[in-house]
Amino acid sequence: MVKVRRKISVLLSEKPGMATERYNPRTSEPRWQKAWEEARLFETKNDDGRPTYYVLEMFPYPSGRIHIGHTRNYTMGDVVARYKRAKGFNVLHPMGWDAFGMPAENAAMQNKVHPKEWTYQNIATMREQLKMMGLSLDWSREFATCDVDYYHRQQMLFLDFYEKGLVTRKTSKVNWDPVDQTVLANEQVIDGRGWRSGALVESRELAQWFFKITDYAEDLLSAIDGLEDWPEKVRLMQRNWIGRSEGLSVRWELVPETAPAGERELEVYTTRPDTIFGASFMAIAPDHPLARKAAENNPGLVAFIEECRHMGTSVAALETAEKKGFDTGIRVKHPFDPEWTLPVYVANFVLMEYGTGAIFGCPSGDQRDLDFANKYGLPVIPVVMPEDADASAFQIADEAYSDDGVMINSRFLDGLSNKQAFEEVASRLEKTLLDGKPVAERKVNFRLRDWGVSRQRYWGCPIPMIHCEACGVVPVPKADLPVKLPDDVDFEKPGNPLDRHPTWRHVKCPKCGGDARRETDTMDTFVDSSWYFARFTSPHANEPVVRDVVNRWLPVDQYIGGIEHAILHLLYSRFFTRAMRDTGHLDLAEPFKGLFTQGMVVHETYRAEDGRWLAPNEVRIESTGGERRAFEIATGKPATIGSLEKMSKSKKNTVSPEDITESFGADTARWFMLSDSPPERDVEWTDDGATGAHRFVQRVWRLVAEIAPALREIAPKAGRDGDAAAISKPAHKALKIVGEDIERLAFNRAIARIHQLVNDLQPAFSALGTADEESRAAAREAVEILIHLIAPFMPHLAEECWACIGGEGLVASSRWPDYDPELVVDNTILLPVQINGKKRGDLTISRDADQAAVEKAVLELDFVQKALNGAVPRKVIVVPQRIVNVVA
RNA sequence: GCGGACGUGGCGGAAUUGGUAGACGCAAGGGACUUAAAAUCCCUCGGGCUUCGCCCGUGCGGGUUCGAUUCCCGCCGUCCGCACCA
């Protein structure tokens, strides 16, 4: 039999049911949203005395439409917010817009819309979309980072940081994106390409503004240990990103007759000074000053350096690049043996940005060095061997040994562990002098680089600095803030419109009053998102934050967002909080106490016969037995069902939040997105799943609406015996567990428990017609509990049900009920009984039966006696309240 | 290459961290109601067998234990992050 799946609209036709009207979210949801708004339920007061709880979802970029992935994210936060509110907390749950950035400028170029207009238009659309979801957000605190009010305060912070020495301007090699005509941070370059444009990145020298995040490297690293409510994965990613290493910086004396004029030494950084007797060459970066000097009269070297530069960017080149070097002819003296000299190569694999841009190669202990040595015929001296190896026979051929072990072939180090050797070499070289200074110095090195925040763009926060011929760089006085973006700009040409604006950049120097020019760089948008969570606590304050207030709210108790921000956004925010602390704005270091990274919403992909991507509403799915086949509606031709992918425009596998809210309502969408899949994992959007969720919405409504008339005048009271207890017990058990599950963000489990409660209550409720007073009171209470349990997930339905049973006020402002501890335990328990570890039956026994009583009862069981066949068991293991195992 | 996570029915996933494997949902099949459908309700639903019961079963192979999805060792596979980092 072929069953054709029907369009959603069929399911929604509101034919009157026998007893109860179907629940209609389209009329109900806006009504309750209005009720909440009029009661100002979600507007949070800073001076409320109750304990605070701050739940925050990463704010969206106003791209134009809310994506279904956003709504899953916000729903999770909303469940927590509504639950915590019901638990008596003063909850802060704000929303705003990460509104600066390139898409607005791209739109300006393509569609001739002003970025401001485009952005605020998008915000207006998206705000309406969000409001349809019934999120309990405090809209009175809303702001966009492109609001002058916001970036004004960001400029204040910038000046404070500058004064504190946390901002610096340096000329540095930057990643230049030729398409976006802007500078990218290292981390915005992915595989040699701009993270947004995808263009191959070039390297350029430019004067740039930097935040000195490296000043906090050590603290940012060690404080990760204290972030116990963060996913381990994210903590690890941050640790690796900061990349701390302990090593030794060693100065090698150049052999004078081989050295370029004026050069006397080469400084290298190493984490393995223990392998110093295994050194066989030095390698320096192509852009190392010594390499440049050496190239001055060496055309071959010039050509090699040039070659290195060119291969630098393309992905393929980087991945497959052969380790190559060029002998400069320069030689260095070994620090422990002036007679021993080593060649200096320029090598394509040495990075100028890391350490000193120079290394010593120890081929036996490093695979890369070994490959290099083998290629250029350099000596390979094994210096570390595994502890159980034989020193006389230990050889290195094609595989380096980089693990810990025992020193060999290393003179005074022989026999030491490599760790001891590290210490020995370090302390000896610290005492050895070269040109009056120690040859070596212990040094901690970080992979983390300073944060370049200059962007050559219009749509960003202007950097409040002025360049004066006479006075140099002068900060804009705070009284002159904000430095506003001019509105009259053109986007005809690529590059920075601020730079070519006729008047904006001309300004008087605040110091000497002479003609000067404004900084035309704007800030990286990561700056905007590095403190918005703090601004939400006092969004209208004159200062960036109000110290007492921000101290009370921060850290954010639960922050929820995508794993894609695991490194940068979170690291920058951690830096900003420290910087704000050190400039006196607040008194804490860590902005986010709990972090949760949610999964994506994915959907099947469909392709037409000719390979075109098809949107879900362009295909019809037929199921024959268990087999699903797709057809393109327009042509009737078969289509291919492809893999699950993150929803994206390019693959057309998107489902918009309106599609769902307009047909099923927000509650169904909310419920579905949190069902089944654990929140940290991806969830697959399916029509079947959505209709299933909607079926449950209707089921709850029917259950409540049908029982309501019988319960309207009944006072709720838990039942302790008989039929009444059979209603109250599952209700109280669910109440306990759902609360615990929400606390753990285990929404899928909470939902399963609610399903189960409905399954449990349904038969009891249909028998209620003949039931006693006690059962009715228990039923009344159970319904109230059920409504409270669904309220965080399906707030509109909860209100409708609440009104239906004649509940007072709004569910959204009422307390989470307390469970009765006596009702969540049973007096008799069903104890599984195993024989030799295999379950053979159950024992029903009183909960407080002691071990001996349980053992006795077990041995009397039929199936146990049969299994024992008269023999005495070797052992009976009784795990209280859990299980019994009889070992025959 | 390094680091991490994961692997359970047709599918998404539960399993109180060593104690009844498969909760709950989806899909599928059967039935009731109906002129018919939708909606709703009831039943079945890991595999096998000699079916009132028994055997096998949580990627594969071993181990520890009275007892292992959970712990240990070794494989296989999938996904993610990082990477010429000295």
mmCIF file of C-alpha atoms in Angstrom, chain A residues 89-374:
data_model
loop_
_atom_site.group_PDB
_atom_site.id
_atom_site.type_symbol
_atom_site.label_atom_id
_atom_site.label_comp_id
_atom_site.label_asym_id
_atom_site.label_seq_id
_atom_site.Cartn_x
_atom_site.Cartn_y
_atom_site.Cartn_z
ATOM 1 C CA PHE A 89 15.101 33.257 40.965
ATOM 2 C CA ASN A 90 15.321 36.765 39.631
ATOM 3 C CA VAL A 91 16.155 35.722 36.085
ATOM 4 C CA LEU A 92 17.946 37.854 33.532
ATOM 5 C CA HIS A 93 17.304 36.623 30.001
ATOM 6 C CA PRO A 94 18.093 39.353 27.487
ATOM 7 C CA MET A 95 18.458 39.519 23.726
ATOM 8 C CA GLY A 96 20.337 41.756 21.345
ATOM 9 C CA TRP A 97 22.037 41.928 17.991
ATOM 10 C CA ASP A 98 25.613 41.401 16.905
ATOM 11 C CA ALA A 99 24.987 43.997 14.287
ATOM 12 C CA PHE A 100 28.265 45.256 12.870
ATOM 13 C CA GLY A 101 30.082 43.371 10.181
ATOM 14 C CA MET A 102 30.682 42.774 6.564
ATOM 15 C CA PRO A 103 27.411 41.367 5.244
ATOM 16 C CA ALA A 104 25.823 44.787 5.733
ATOM 17 C CA GLU A 105 28.523 46.343 3.571
ATOM 18 C CA ASN A 106 28.256 43.607 1.017
ATOM 19 C CA ALA A 107 24.520 44.232 0.844
ATOM 20 C CA ALA A 108 25.222 47.933 0.468
ATOM 21 C CA MET A 109 27.470 47.233 -2.482
ATOM 22 C CA GLN A 110 25.135 44.754 -4.118
ATOM 23 C CA ASN A 111 21.739 46.306 -3.472
ATOM 24 C CA LYS A 112 22.609 49.932 -2.866
ATOM 25 C CA VAL A 113 21.086 49.866 0.605
ATOM 26 C CA HIS A 114 22.784 51.708 3.411
ATOM 27 C CA PRO A 115 24.268 49.263 5.934
ATOM 28 C CA LYS A 116 22.414 50.968 8.734
ATOM 29 C CA GLU A 117 19.070 50.721 7.005
ATOM 30 C CA TRP A 118 19.713 47.130 5.971
ATOM 31 C CA THR A 119 20.732 46.145 9.492
ATOM 32 C CA TYR A 120 17.861 47.786 11.345
ATOM 33 C CA GLN A 121 15.397 46.437 8.829
ATOM 34 C CA ASN A 122 16.705 42.937 9.403
ATOM 35 C CA ILE A 123 16.565 43.406 13.135
ATOM 36 C CA ALA A 124 12.920 44.441 12.923
ATOM 37 C CA THR A 125 12.054 41.343 10.922
ATOM 38 C CA MET A 126 13.979 39.007 13.144
ATOM 39 C CA ARG A 127 12.610 40.487 16.336
ATOM 40 C CA GLU A 128 9.106 39.681 15.127
ATOM 41 C CA GLN A 129 10.178 36.149 14.263
ATOM 42 C CA LEU A 130 11.648 35.670 17.708
ATOM 43 C CA LYS A 131 8.574 37.057 19.386
ATOM 44 C CA MET A 132 6.489 34.413 17.659
ATOM 45 C CA MET A 133 8.484 31.748 19.475
ATOM 46 C CA GLY A 134 7.129 32.873 22.828
ATOM 47 C CA LEU A 135 10.543 33.359 24.379
ATOM 48 C CA SER A 136 10.584 34.854 27.849
ATOM 49 C CA LEU A 137 13.035 37.598 26.939
ATOM 50 C CA ASP A 138 13.456 40.967 28.563
ATOM 51 C CA TRP A 139 13.017 43.103 25.458
ATOM 52 C CA SER A 140 13.414 46.275 27.462
ATOM 53 C CA ARG A 141 17.145 45.576 27.571
ATOM 54 C CA GLU A 142 17.519 44.952 23.867
ATOM 55 C CA PHE A 143 20.296 46.703 21.984
ATOM 56 C CA ALA A 144 22.286 46.292 18.797
ATOM 57 C CA THR A 145 26.033 46.653 18.798
ATOM 58 C CA CYS A 146 25.691 49.185 15.990
ATOM 59 C CA ASP A 147 23.606 51.479 18.212
ATOM 60 C CA VAL A 148 25.596 54.635 18.856
ATOM 61 C CA ASP A 149 24.743 54.172 22.542
ATOM 62 C CA TYR A 150 26.534 50.849 22.561
ATOM 63 C CA TYR A 151 29.613 51.617 20.546
ATOM 64 C CA HIS A 152 30.009 54.899 22.382
ATOM 65 C CA ARG A 153 30.633 52.828 25.548
ATOM 66 C CA GLN A 154 32.862 50.485 23.639
ATOM 67 C CA GLN A 155 35.003 53.459 22.677
ATOM 68 C CA MET A 156 35.128 54.423 26.364
ATOM 69 C CA LEU A 157 36.430 50.959 27.157
ATOM 70 C CA PHE A 158 38.955 51.196 24.356
ATOM 71 C CA LEU A 159 40.333 54.422 25.819
ATOM 72 C CA ASP A 160 40.470 52.905 29.293
ATOM 73 C CA PHE A 161 42.335 49.903 27.940
ATOM 74 C CA TYR A 162 44.674 52.237 26.066
ATOM 75 C CA GLU A 163 45.424 54.194 29.189
ATOM 76 C CA LYS A 164 46.099 50.974 31.054
ATOM 77 C CA GLY A 165 48.595 49.895 28.397
ATOM 78 C CA LEU A 166 46.456 47.096 27.064
ATOM 79 C CA VAL A 167 46.230 48.586 23.589
ATOM 80 C CA THR A 168 49.206 48.892 21.338
ATOM 81 C CA ARG A 169 49.915 49.890 17.803
ATOM 82 C CA LYS A 170 52.492 47.969 15.927
ATOM 83 C CA THR A 171 53.572 47.505 12.403
ATOM 84 C CA SER A 172 53.158 43.922 11.647
ATOM 85 C CA LYS A 173 52.781 41.493 8.917
ATOM 86 C CA VAL A 174 49.075 41.063 8.449
ATOM 87 C CA ASN A 175 46.815 38.755 6.567
ATOM 88 C CA TRP A 176 45.319 40.847 3.835
ATOM 89 C CA ASP A 177 42.097 39.696 2.302
ATOM 90 C CA PRO A 178 42.164 41.037 -1.250
ATOM 91 C CA VAL A 179 38.450 40.537 -1.790
ATOM 92 C CA ASP A 180 37.180 42.120 1.389
ATOM 93 C CA GLN A 181 40.079 44.563 1.342
ATOM 94 C CA THR A 182 40.685 44.084 4.995
ATOM 95 C CA VAL A 183 43.022 42.634 7.513
ATOM 96 C CA LEU A 184 42.192 39.306 9.082
ATOM 97 C CA ALA A 185 43.256 37.920 12.416
ATOM 98 C CA ASN A 186 45.330 34.737 12.228
ATOM 99 C CA GLU A 187 42.365 32.820 13.448
ATOM 100 C CA GLN A 188 40.178 34.258 10.721
ATOM 101 C CA VAL A 189 42.438 32.703 8.144
ATOM 102 C CA ILE A 190 41.421 29.152 7.480
ATOM 103 C CA ASP A 191 43.685 27.087 5.281
ATOM 104 C CA GLY A 192 45.230 30.208 3.865
ATOM 105 C CA ARG A 193 41.887 31.722 2.977
ATOM 106 C CA GLY A 194 39.722 34.454 4.446
ATOM 107 C CA TRP A 195 37.092 32.919 6.708
ATOM 108 C CA ARG A 196 34.286 34.884 5.088
ATOM 109 C CA SER A 197 35.385 35.651 1.557
ATOM 110 C CA GLY A 198 37.288 32.444 0.948
ATOM 111 C CA ALA A 199 39.882 34.465 -0.951
ATOM 112 C CA LEU A 200 43.552 33.523 -0.822
ATOM 113 C CA VAL A 201 45.173 35.669 1.801
ATOM 114 C CA GLU A 202 48.239 37.792 1.032
ATOM 115 C CA SER A 203 50.754 39.016 3.490
ATOM 116 C CA ARG A 204 51.286 42.764 3.963
ATOM 117 C CA GLU A 205 52.994 45.121 6.367
ATOM 118 C CA LEU A 206 50.577 47.503 8.071
ATOM 119 C CA ALA A 207 50.353 49.553 11.247
ATOM 120 C CA GLN A 208 47.619 47.935 13.295
ATOM 121 C CA TRP A 209 45.875 48.308 16.630
ATOM 122 C CA PHE A 210 46.235 45.375 18.983
ATOM 123 C CA PHE A 211 44.767 44.310 22.293
ATOM 124 C CA LYS A 212 47.509 42.812 24.411
ATOM 125 C CA ILE A 213 45.768 39.563 25.166
ATOM 126 C CA THR A 214 49.169 37.905 25.544
ATOM 127 C CA ASP A 215 49.642 39.854 28.787
ATOM 128 C CA TYR A 216 46.996 37.529 30.186
ATOM 129 C CA ALA A 217 48.157 34.355 28.469
ATOM 130 C CA GLU A 218 49.287 32.661 31.653
ATOM 131 C CA ASP A 219 46.148 33.589 33.561
ATOM 132 C CA LEU A 220 43.804 32.750 30.713
ATOM 133 C CA LEU A 221 45.403 29.326 30.613
ATOM 134 C CA SER A 222 45.523 28.501 34.299
ATOM 135 C CA ALA A 223 42.019 29.797 34.971
ATOM 136 C CA ILE A 224 40.624 27.213 32.567
ATOM 137 C CA ASP A 225 41.036 24.702 35.391
ATOM 138 C CA GLY A 226 38.389 26.563 37.347
ATOM 139 C CA LEU A 227 35.793 26.515 34.574
ATOM 140 C CA GLU A 228 34.206 23.350 35.841
ATOM 141 C CA ASP A 229 30.860 23.887 34.179
ATOM 142 C CA TRP A 230 32.366 24.137 30.715
ATOM 143 C CA PRO A 231 32.538 21.201 28.322
ATOM 144 C CA GLU A 232 35.888 19.471 28.598
ATOM 145 C CA LYS A 233 36.232 19.717 24.850
ATOM 146 C CA VAL A 234 36.104 23.502 24.878
ATOM 147 C CA ARG A 235 38.551 23.731 27.737
ATOM 148 C CA LEU A 236 40.977 21.589 25.805
ATOM 149 C CA MET A 237 40.566 23.660 22.659
ATOM 150 C CA GLN A 238 41.339 26.808 24.626
ATOM 151 C CA ARG A 239 44.385 25.257 26.224
ATOM 152 C CA ASN A 240 45.732 24.207 22.854
ATOM 153 C CA TRP A 241 45.010 27.592 21.406
ATOM 154 C CA ILE A 242 46.970 29.383 24.097
ATOM 155 C CA GLY A 243 49.653 26.758 23.609
ATOM 156 C CA ARG A 244 52.045 27.259 26.492
ATOM 157 C CA SER A 245 55.482 25.714 26.279
ATOM 158 C CA GLU A 246 58.461 25.865 28.605
ATOM 159 C CA GLY A 247 61.833 26.050 27.004
ATOM 160 C CA LEU A 248 65.130 27.731 26.694
ATOM 161 C CA SER A 249 66.199 30.611 24.567
ATOM 162 C CA VAL A 250 69.801 29.968 23.489
ATOM 163 C CA ARG A 251 72.198 32.374 21.769
ATOM 164 C CA TRP A 252 74.598 30.669 19.377
ATOM 165 C CA GLU A 253 77.745 32.538 18.459
ATOM 166 C CA LEU A 254 78.297 32.900 14.720
ATOM 167 C CA VAL A 255 81.678 31.845 13.348
ATOM 168 C CA PRO A 256 82.969 35.346 12.534
ATOM 169 C CA GLU A 257 84.501 34.575 9.143
ATOM 170 C CA THR A 258 81.172 33.090 7.920
ATOM 171 C CA ALA A 259 78.884 35.764 9.349
ATOM 172 C CA PRO A 260 77.435 38.739 7.449
ATOM 173 C CA ALA A 261 78.855 42.065 8.571
ATOM 174 C CA GLY A 262 77.584 43.137 11.963
ATOM 175 C CA GLU A 263 75.996 39.807 12.877
ATOM 176 C CA ARG A 264 77.433 38.023 15.909
ATOM 177 C CA GLU A 265 74.833 35.578 17.137
ATOM 178 C CA LEU A 266 71.689 33.599 16.444
ATOM 179 C CA GLU A 267 69.037 33.204 19.082
ATOM 180 C CA VAL A 268 66.891 30.096 18.982
ATOM 181 C CA TYR A 269 64.047 28.877 21.141
ATOM 182 C CA THR A 270 63.853 25.226 22.097
ATOM 183 C CA THR A 271 61.688 23.096 24.327
ATOM 184 C CA ARG A 272 64.248 20.317 24.164
ATOM 185 C CA PRO A 273 67.599 21.744 25.335
ATOM 186 C CA ASP A 274 68.394 18.199 26.516
ATOM 187 C CA THR A 275 68.957 17.219 22.890
ATOM 188 C CA ILE A 276 71.598 19.898 22.336
ATOM 189 C CA PHE A 277 74.313 17.338 21.619
ATOM 190 C CA GLY A 278 72.123 15.860 18.923
ATOM 191 C CA ALA A 279 72.055 19.169 17.073
ATOM 192 C CA SER A 280 73.295 18.995 13.524
ATOM 193 C CA PHE A 281 72.041 22.181 11.909
ATOM 194 C CA MET A 282 70.326 25.485 12.542
ATOM 195 C CA ALA A 283 67.244 26.503 10.598
ATOM 196 C CA ILE A 284 65.865 30.012 10.324
ATOM 197 C CA ALA A 285 62.672 31.396 8.853
ATOM 198 C CA PRO A 286 62.833 32.851 5.341
ATOM 199 C CA ASP A 287 61.943 36.275 6.708
ATOM 200 C CA HIS A 288 64.382 36.115 9.621
ATOM 201 C CA PRO A 289 66.654 39.199 9.683
ATOM 202 C CA LEU A 290 69.743 37.011 9.401
ATOM 203 C CA ALA A 291 68.284 35.346 6.314
ATOM 204 C CA ARG A 292 67.700 38.746 4.747
ATOM 205 C CA LYS A 293 71.234 39.836 5.571
ATOM 206 C CA ALA A 294 72.687 36.641 4.186
ATOM 207 C CA ALA A 295 70.633 37.050 1.031
ATOM 208 C CA GLU A 296 72.091 40.466 0.294
ATOM 209 C CA ASN A 297 74.900 39.025 -1.750
ATOM 210 C CA ASN A 298 73.539 35.601 -2.465
ATOM 211 C CA PRO A 299 71.176 35.485 -5.459
ATOM 212 C CA GLY A 300 70.477 31.782 -4.920
ATOM 213 C CA LEU A 301 69.215 32.489 -1.417
ATOM 214 C CA VAL A 302 67.113 35.406 -2.647
ATOM 215 C CA ALA A 303 65.443 33.070 -5.078
ATOM 216 C CA PHE A 304 64.839 30.481 -2.378
ATOM 217 C CA ILE A 305 63.317 33.002 0.004
ATOM 218 C CA GLU A 306 61.093 34.249 -2.779
ATOM 219 C CA GLU A 307 59.977 30.683 -3.448
ATOM 220 C CA CYS A 308 59.069 30.196 0.203
ATOM 221 C CA ARG A 309 56.897 33.300 0.167
ATOM 222 C CA HIS A 310 54.935 32.106 -2.809
ATOM 223 C CA MET A 311 54.201 28.675 -1.525
ATOM 224 C CA GLY A 312 53.088 30.188 1.748
ATOM 225 C CA THR A 313 49.439 30.654 1.035
ATOM 226 C CA SER A 314 47.822 27.988 -1.040
ATOM 227 C CA VAL A 315 46.250 25.098 0.801
ATOM 228 C CA ALA A 316 47.626 22.413 -1.447
ATOM 229 C CA ALA A 317 51.133 23.787 -1.182
ATOM 230 C CA LEU A 318 50.999 23.898 2.590
ATOM 231 C CA GLU A 319 49.726 20.376 2.941
ATOM 232 C CA THR A 320 52.105 18.745 0.557
ATOM 233 C CA ALA A 321 55.088 21.033 0.957
ATOM 234 C CA GLU A 322 58.369 19.263 1.094
ATOM 235 C CA LYS A 323 60.769 20.278 3.827
ATOM 236 C CA LYS A 324 63.287 22.389 1.970
ATOM 237 C CA GLY A 325 66.304 24.359 3.013
ATOM 238 C CA PHE A 326 69.100 26.524 1.676
ATOM 239 C CA ASP A 327 72.563 26.526 3.203
ATOM 240 C CA THR A 328 73.513 30.124 3.965
ATOM 241 C CA GLY A 329 77.154 29.280 4.431
ATOM 242 C CA ILE A 330 76.975 30.813 7.890
ATOM 243 C CA ARG A 331 78.117 28.557 10.713
ATOM 244 C CA VAL A 332 77.546 28.716 14.474
ATOM 245 C CA LYS A 333 79.628 27.455 17.372
ATOM 246 C CA HIS A 334 78.155 24.848 19.693
ATOM 247 C CA PRO A 335 77.703 26.434 23.154
ATOM 248 C CA PHE A 336 79.392 23.516 24.874
ATOM 249 C CA ASP A 337 82.204 23.071 22.344
ATOM 250 C CA PRO A 338 83.644 26.039 20.412
ATOM 251 C CA GLU A 339 85.446 23.604 18.064
ATOM 252 C CA TRP A 340 82.124 22.136 16.951
ATOM 253 C CA THR A 341 80.435 24.260 14.298
ATOM 254 C CA LEU A 342 77.092 23.768 12.623
ATOM 255 C CA PRO A 343 75.603 25.064 9.361
ATOM 256 C CA VAL A 344 72.772 27.599 9.262
ATOM 257 C CA TYR A 345 70.001 26.856 6.769
ATOM 258 C CA VAL A 346 67.043 28.909 5.736
ATOM 259 C CA ALA A 347 64.146 26.473 5.919
ATOM 260 C CA ASN A 348 60.637 26.735 4.565
ATOM 261 C CA PHE A 349 59.087 25.121 7.617
ATOM 262 C CA VAL A 350 60.339 27.553 10.223
ATOM 263 C CA LEU A 351 57.868 30.253 11.244
ATOM 264 C CA MET A 352 59.048 33.761 12.017
ATOM 265 C CA GLU A 353 56.011 34.318 14.228
ATOM 266 C CA TYR A 354 56.776 31.578 16.672
ATOM 267 C CA GLY A 355 59.583 31.679 19.213
ATOM 268 C CA THR A 356 62.565 33.513 17.719
ATOM 269 C CA GLY A 357 62.005 32.368 14.158
ATOM 270 C CA ALA A 358 64.978 30.059 14.450
ATOM 271 C CA ILE A 359 65.542 26.517 15.675
ATOM 272 C CA PHE A 360 68.313 24.074 16.099
ATOM 273 C CA GLY A 361 67.610 20.815 14.381
ATOM 274 C CA CYS A 362 68.037 17.577 16.289
ATOM 275 C CA PRO A 363 67.294 14.903 13.696
ATOM 276 C CA SER A 364 67.227 11.939 16.051
ATOM 277 C CA GLY A 365 64.558 13.481 18.217
ATOM 278 C CA ASP A 366 62.233 15.147 15.733
ATOM 279 C CA GLN A 367 60.747 13.601 12.631
ATOM 280 C CA ARG A 368 60.716 16.828 10.680
ATOM 281 C CA ASP A 369 64.359 17.513 11.500
ATOM 282 C CA LEU A 370 65.222 13.926 10.594
ATOM 283 C CA ASP A 371 63.591 14.191 7.177
ATOM 284 C CA PHE A 372 65.506 17.416 6.640
ATOM 285 C CA ALA A 373 68.826 15.931 7.746
ATOM 286 C CA ASN A 374 68.394 12.878 5.551
#
